[in-house]
Amino acid sequence: VIFFFNDTATTEIYTEQIVGSVRCVQETDVQYKIDVANSEYKNEALAEQVKKLEKTVKVREKALKKLEEELATTKNDQNEIIKAVQEGGNKDLISQISKVVNKSLTTS
């Protein structure tokens, strides 16, 4: 952009305003690029955190499933002990419990 004025003072004022505007635009552009870079960095960091959390959730879900299976096995063992006691009476209680416990140990 070229301005032609007869008055040199006016030309200098316009030139200073243009230079100031260009600096402002450049600074804004640099700040925008910095903001974009920071945003991308934060997004990558958040994505990493999400991946770690997803892995933790999967590990905990597997552990919970295993605990649920163990609980079901324990309930089955308890039911078998109750059934053994009801069928065998008190005199064979220890042998009946031992059979159920040994059975559950070999299947685990």
mmCIF file with all atom_site columns, C-alpha atoms in Angstrom:
data_model
loop_
_atom_site.group_PDB
_atom_site.id
_atom_site.type_symbol
_atom_site.label_atom_id
_atom_site.label_alt_id
_atom_site.label_comp_id
_atom_site.label_asym_id
_atom_site.label_entity_id
_atom_site.label_seq_id
_atom_site.pdbx_PDB_ins_code
_atom_site.Cartn_x
_atom_site.Cartn_y
_atom_site.Cartn_z
_atom_site.occupancy
_atom_site.B_iso_or_equiv
_atom_site.pdbx_formal_charge
_atom_site.auth_seq_id
_atom_site.auth_comp_id
_atom_site.auth_asym_id
_atom_site.auth_atom_id
_atom_site.pdbx_PDB_model_num
ATOM 1   C CA . VAL A 1 1   ? 0.000   0.000   0.000  1.00 0.00 ? 1   VAL A CA 1
ATOM 2   C CA . ILE A 1 2   ? 1.443   3.310   -1.029 1.00 0.00 ? 2   ILE A CA 1
ATOM 3   C CA . PHE A 1 3   ? 0.104   6.661   0.041  1.00 0.00 ? 3   PHE A CA 1
ATOM 4   C CA . PHE A 1 4   ? 0.913   9.880   -1.695 1.00 0.00 ? 4   PHE A CA 1
ATOM 5   C CA . PHE A 1 5   ? 0.517   13.029  0.329  1.00 0.00 ? 5   PHE A CA 1
ATOM 6   C CA . ASN A 1 6   ? 1.952   16.442  -0.108 1.00 0.00 ? 6   ASN A CA 1
ATOM 7   C CA . ASP A 1 7   ? 2.363   16.766  3.635  1.00 0.00 ? 7   ASP A CA 1
ATOM 8   C CA . THR A 1 8   ? 5.242   14.625  4.962  1.00 0.00 ? 8   THR A CA 1
ATOM 9   C CA . ALA A 1 9   ? 3.884   14.733  8.511  1.00 0.00 ? 9   ALA A CA 1
ATOM 10  C CA . THR A 1 10  ? 0.622   13.153  7.390  1.00 0.00 ? 10  THR A CA 1
ATOM 11  C CA . THR A 1 11  ? 2.537   10.492  5.463  1.00 0.00 ? 11  THR A CA 1
ATOM 12  C CA . GLU A 1 12  ? 4.589   9.685   8.557  1.00 0.00 ? 12  GLU A CA 1
ATOM 13  C CA . ILE A 1 13  ? 1.475   9.390   10.718 1.00 0.00 ? 13  ILE A CA 1
ATOM 14  C CA . TYR A 1 14  ? -0.188  7.015   8.257  1.00 0.00 ? 14  TYR A CA 1
ATOM 15  C CA . THR A 1 15  ? 3.020   5.032   7.891  1.00 0.00 ? 15  THR A CA 1
ATOM 16  C CA . GLU A 1 16  ? 3.308   4.660   11.675 1.00 0.00 ? 16  GLU A CA 1
ATOM 17  C CA . GLN A 1 17  ? -0.304  3.564   11.896 1.00 0.00 ? 17  GLN A CA 1
ATOM 18  C CA . ILE A 1 18  ? 0.192   0.989   9.151  1.00 0.00 ? 18  ILE A CA 1
ATOM 19  C CA . VAL A 1 19  ? 3.391   -0.328  10.762 1.00 0.00 ? 19  VAL A CA 1
ATOM 20  C CA . GLY A 1 20  ? 1.603   -0.509  14.114 1.00 0.00 ? 20  GLY A CA 1
ATOM 21  C CA . SER A 1 21  ? -1.294  -2.360  12.537 1.00 0.00 ? 21  SER A CA 1
ATOM 22  C CA . VAL A 1 22  ? 1.060   -4.823  10.846 1.00 0.00 ? 22  VAL A CA 1
ATOM 23  C CA . ARG A 1 23  ? 2.830   -5.461  14.170 1.00 0.00 ? 23  ARG A CA 1
ATOM 24  C CA . CYS A 1 24  ? -0.505  -5.994  15.872 1.00 0.00 ? 24  CYS A CA 1
ATOM 25  C CA . VAL A 1 25  ? -1.573  -8.472  13.186 1.00 0.00 ? 25  VAL A CA 1
ATOM 26  C CA . GLN A 1 26  ? 1.774   -10.282 13.423 1.00 0.00 ? 26  GLN A CA 1
ATOM 27  C CA . GLU A 1 27  ? 1.557   -10.474 17.214 1.00 0.00 ? 27  GLU A CA 1
ATOM 28  C CA . THR A 1 28  ? -2.003  -11.743 16.982 1.00 0.00 ? 28  THR A CA 1
ATOM 29  C CA . ASP A 1 29  ? -0.937  -14.334 14.418 1.00 0.00 ? 29  ASP A CA 1
ATOM 30  C CA . VAL A 1 30  ? 1.935   -15.496 16.618 1.00 0.00 ? 30  VAL A CA 1
ATOM 31  C CA . GLN A 1 31  ? -0.329  -15.669 19.668 1.00 0.00 ? 31  GLN A CA 1
ATOM 32  C CA . TYR A 1 32  ? -2.894  -17.651 17.660 1.00 0.00 ? 32  TYR A CA 1
ATOM 33  C CA . LYS A 1 33  ? -0.210  -20.133 16.601 1.00 0.00 ? 33  LYS A CA 1
ATOM 34  C CA . ILE A 1 34  ? 0.939   -20.463 20.209 1.00 0.00 ? 34  ILE A CA 1
ATOM 35  C CA . ASP A 1 35  ? -2.660  -21.000 21.346 1.00 0.00 ? 35  ASP A CA 1
ATOM 36  C CA . VAL A 1 36  ? -3.194  -23.664 18.679 1.00 0.00 ? 36  VAL A CA 1
ATOM 37  C CA . ALA A 1 37  ? 0.025   -25.437 19.656 1.00 0.00 ? 37  ALA A CA 1
ATOM 38  C CA . ASN A 1 38  ? -0.931  -25.335 23.340 1.00 0.00 ? 38  ASN A CA 1
ATOM 39  C CA . SER A 1 39  ? -4.390  -26.614 22.524 1.00 0.00 ? 39  SER A CA 1
ATOM 40  C CA . GLU A 1 40  ? -3.003  -29.494 20.480 1.00 0.00 ? 40  GLU A CA 1
ATOM 41  C CA . TYR A 1 41  ? -0.566  -30.341 23.278 1.00 0.00 ? 41  TYR A CA 1
ATOM 42  C CA . LYS A 1 42  ? -3.376  -30.298 25.836 1.00 0.00 ? 42  LYS A CA 1
ATOM 43  C CA . ASN A 1 43  ? -5.559  -32.441 23.583 1.00 0.00 ? 43  ASN A CA 1
ATOM 44  C CA . GLU A 1 44  ? -2.748  -34.991 23.198 1.00 0.00 ? 44  GLU A CA 1
ATOM 45  C CA . ALA A 1 45  ? -2.179  -35.020 26.950 1.00 0.00 ? 45  ALA A CA 1
ATOM 46  C CA . LEU A 1 46  ? -5.907  -35.486 27.567 1.00 0.00 ? 46  LEU A CA 1
ATOM 47  C CA . ALA A 1 47  ? -6.038  -38.275 24.983 1.00 0.00 ? 47  ALA A CA 1
ATOM 48  C CA . GLU A 1 48  ? -3.197  -40.050 26.799 1.00 0.00 ? 48  GLU A CA 1
ATOM 49  C CA . GLN A 1 49  ? -5.012  -39.698 30.104 1.00 0.00 ? 49  GLN A CA 1
ATOM 50  C CA . VAL A 1 50  ? -8.188  -41.096 28.549 1.00 0.00 ? 50  VAL A CA 1
ATOM 51  C CA . LYS A 1 51  ? -6.252  -44.108 27.192 1.00 0.00 ? 51  LYS A CA 1
ATOM 52  C CA . LYS A 1 52  ? -4.746  -44.764 30.622 1.00 0.00 ? 52  LYS A CA 1
ATOM 53  C CA . LEU A 1 53  ? -8.156  -44.506 32.260 1.00 0.00 ? 53  LEU A CA 1
ATOM 54  C CA . GLU A 1 54  ? -9.673  -46.854 29.686 1.00 0.00 ? 54  GLU A CA 1
ATOM 55  C CA . LYS A 1 55  ? -6.936  -49.405 30.408 1.00 0.00 ? 55  LYS A CA 1
ATOM 56  C CA . THR A 1 56  ? -7.545  -49.047 34.144 1.00 0.00 ? 56  THR A CA 1
ATOM 57  C CA . VAL A 1 57  ? -11.270 -49.552 33.638 1.00 0.00 ? 57  VAL A CA 1
ATOM 58  C CA . LYS A 1 58  ? -10.654 -52.702 31.578 1.00 0.00 ? 58  LYS A CA 1
ATOM 59  C CA . VAL A 1 59  ? -8.313  -54.113 34.222 1.00 0.00 ? 59  VAL A CA 1
ATOM 60  C CA . ARG A 1 60  ? -10.823 -53.383 36.960 1.00 0.00 ? 60  ARG A CA 1
ATOM 61  C CA . GLU A 1 61  ? -13.672 -54.883 34.934 1.00 0.00 ? 61  GLU A CA 1
ATOM 62  C CA . LYS A 1 62  ? -11.655 -58.099 34.518 1.00 0.00 ? 62  LYS A CA 1
ATOM 63  C CA . ALA A 1 63  ? -10.871 -58.169 38.239 1.00 0.00 ? 63  ALA A CA 1
ATOM 64  C CA . LEU A 1 64  ? -14.542 -57.600 39.062 1.00 0.00 ? 64  LEU A CA 1
ATOM 65  C CA . LYS A 1 65  ? -15.603 -60.387 36.719 1.00 0.00 ? 65  LYS A CA 1
ATOM 66  C CA . LYS A 1 66  ? -13.112 -62.747 38.353 1.00 0.00 ? 66  LYS A CA 1
ATOM 67  C CA . LEU A 1 67  ? -14.389 -61.806 41.814 1.00 0.00 ? 67  LEU A CA 1
ATOM 68  C CA . GLU A 1 68  ? -17.973 -62.392 40.675 1.00 0.00 ? 68  GLU A CA 1
ATOM 69  C CA . GLU A 1 69  ? -16.985 -65.845 39.375 1.00 0.00 ? 69  GLU A CA 1
ATOM 70  C CA . GLU A 1 70  ? -15.238 -66.648 42.644 1.00 0.00 ? 70  GLU A CA 1
ATOM 71  C CA . LEU A 1 71  ? -18.297 -65.488 44.581 1.00 0.00 ? 71  LEU A CA 1
ATOM 72  C CA . ALA A 1 72  ? -20.531 -67.715 42.473 1.00 0.00 ? 72  ALA A CA 1
ATOM 73  C CA . THR A 1 73  ? -18.184 -70.645 43.115 1.00 0.00 ? 73  THR A CA 1
ATOM 74  C CA . THR A 1 74  ? -18.210 -69.901 46.839 1.00 0.00 ? 74  THR A CA 1
ATOM 75  C CA . LYS A 1 75  ? -22.015 -69.785 46.849 1.00 0.00 ? 75  LYS A CA 1
ATOM 76  C CA . ASN A 1 76  ? -22.110 -73.114 45.013 1.00 0.00 ? 76  ASN A CA 1
ATOM 77  C CA . ASP A 1 77  ? -19.687 -74.574 47.566 1.00 0.00 ? 77  ASP A CA 1
ATOM 78  C CA . GLN A 1 78  ? -21.853 -73.289 50.416 1.00 0.00 ? 78  GLN A CA 1
ATOM 79  C CA . ASN A 1 79  ? -24.937 -74.822 48.831 1.00 0.00 ? 79  ASN A CA 1
ATOM 80  C CA . GLU A 1 80  ? -23.159 -78.151 48.407 1.00 0.00 ? 80  GLU A CA 1
ATOM 81  C CA . ILE A 1 81  ? -22.061 -78.098 52.056 1.00 0.00 ? 81  ILE A CA 1
ATOM 82  C CA . ILE A 1 82  ? -25.620 -77.362 53.178 1.00 0.00 ? 82  ILE A CA 1
ATOM 83  C CA . LYS A 1 83  ? -26.924 -80.138 50.955 1.00 0.00 ? 83  LYS A CA 1
ATOM 84  C CA . ALA A 1 84  ? -24.260 -82.551 52.250 1.00 0.00 ? 84  ALA A CA 1
ATOM 85  C CA . VAL A 1 85  ? -25.131 -81.742 55.848 1.00 0.00 ? 85  VAL A CA 1
ATOM 86  C CA . GLN A 1 86  ? -28.840 -82.192 55.183 1.00 0.00 ? 86  GLN A CA 1
ATOM 87  C CA . GLU A 1 87  ? -28.284 -85.518 53.431 1.00 0.00 ? 87  GLU A CA 1
ATOM 88  C CA . GLY A 1 88  ? -25.532 -86.947 55.622 1.00 0.00 ? 88  GLY A CA 1
ATOM 89  C CA . GLY A 1 89  ? -26.505 -85.680 59.029 1.00 0.00 ? 89  GLY A CA 1
ATOM 90  C CA . ASN A 1 90  ? -24.113 -84.316 61.623 1.00 0.00 ? 90  ASN A CA 1
ATOM 91  C CA . LYS A 1 91  ? -21.984 -87.451 62.037 1.00 0.00 ? 91  LYS A CA 1
ATOM 92  C CA . ASP A 1 92  ? -20.401 -87.160 58.576 1.00 0.00 ? 92  ASP A CA 1
ATOM 93  C CA . LEU A 1 93  ? -20.243 -83.354 58.545 1.00 0.00 ? 93  LEU A CA 1
ATOM 94  C CA . ILE A 1 94  ? -16.458 -83.057 58.532 1.00 0.00 ? 94  ILE A CA 1
ATOM 95  C CA . SER A 1 95  ? -15.982 -85.645 55.776 1.00 0.00 ? 95  SER A CA 1
ATOM 96  C CA . GLN A 1 96  ? -18.722 -84.062 53.661 1.00 0.00 ? 96  GLN A CA 1
ATOM 97  C CA . ILE A 1 97  ? -17.210 -80.577 54.049 1.00 0.00 ? 97  ILE A CA 1
ATOM 98  C CA . SER A 1 98  ? -13.756 -81.944 53.198 1.00 0.00 ? 98  SER A CA 1
ATOM 99  C CA . LYS A 1 99  ? -15.100 -83.515 50.003 1.00 0.00 ? 99  LYS A CA 1
ATOM 100 C CA . VAL A 1 100 ? -16.701 -80.256 48.874 1.00 0.00 ? 100 VAL A CA 1
ATOM 101 C CA . VAL A 1 101 ? -13.611 -78.193 49.746 1.00 0.00 ? 101 VAL A CA 1
ATOM 102 C CA . ASN A 1 102 ? -11.282 -80.634 47.977 1.00 0.00 ? 102 ASN A CA 1
ATOM 103 C CA . LYS A 1 103 ? -13.562 -80.621 44.941 1.00 0.00 ? 103 LYS A CA 1
ATOM 104 C CA . SER A 1 104 ? -13.547 -76.829 44.773 1.00 0.00 ? 104 SER A CA 1
ATOM 105 C CA . LEU A 1 105 ? -9.764  -76.715 45.188 1.00 0.00 ? 105 LEU A CA 1
ATOM 106 C CA . THR A 1 106 ? -9.197  -79.107 42.282 1.00 0.00 ? 106 THR A CA 1
ATOM 107 C CA . THR A 1 107 ? -11.549 -77.207 39.974 1.00 0.00 ? 107 THR A CA 1
ATOM 108 C CA . SER A 1 108 ? -10.034 -73.754 40.728 1.00 0.00 ? 108 SER A CA 1
#
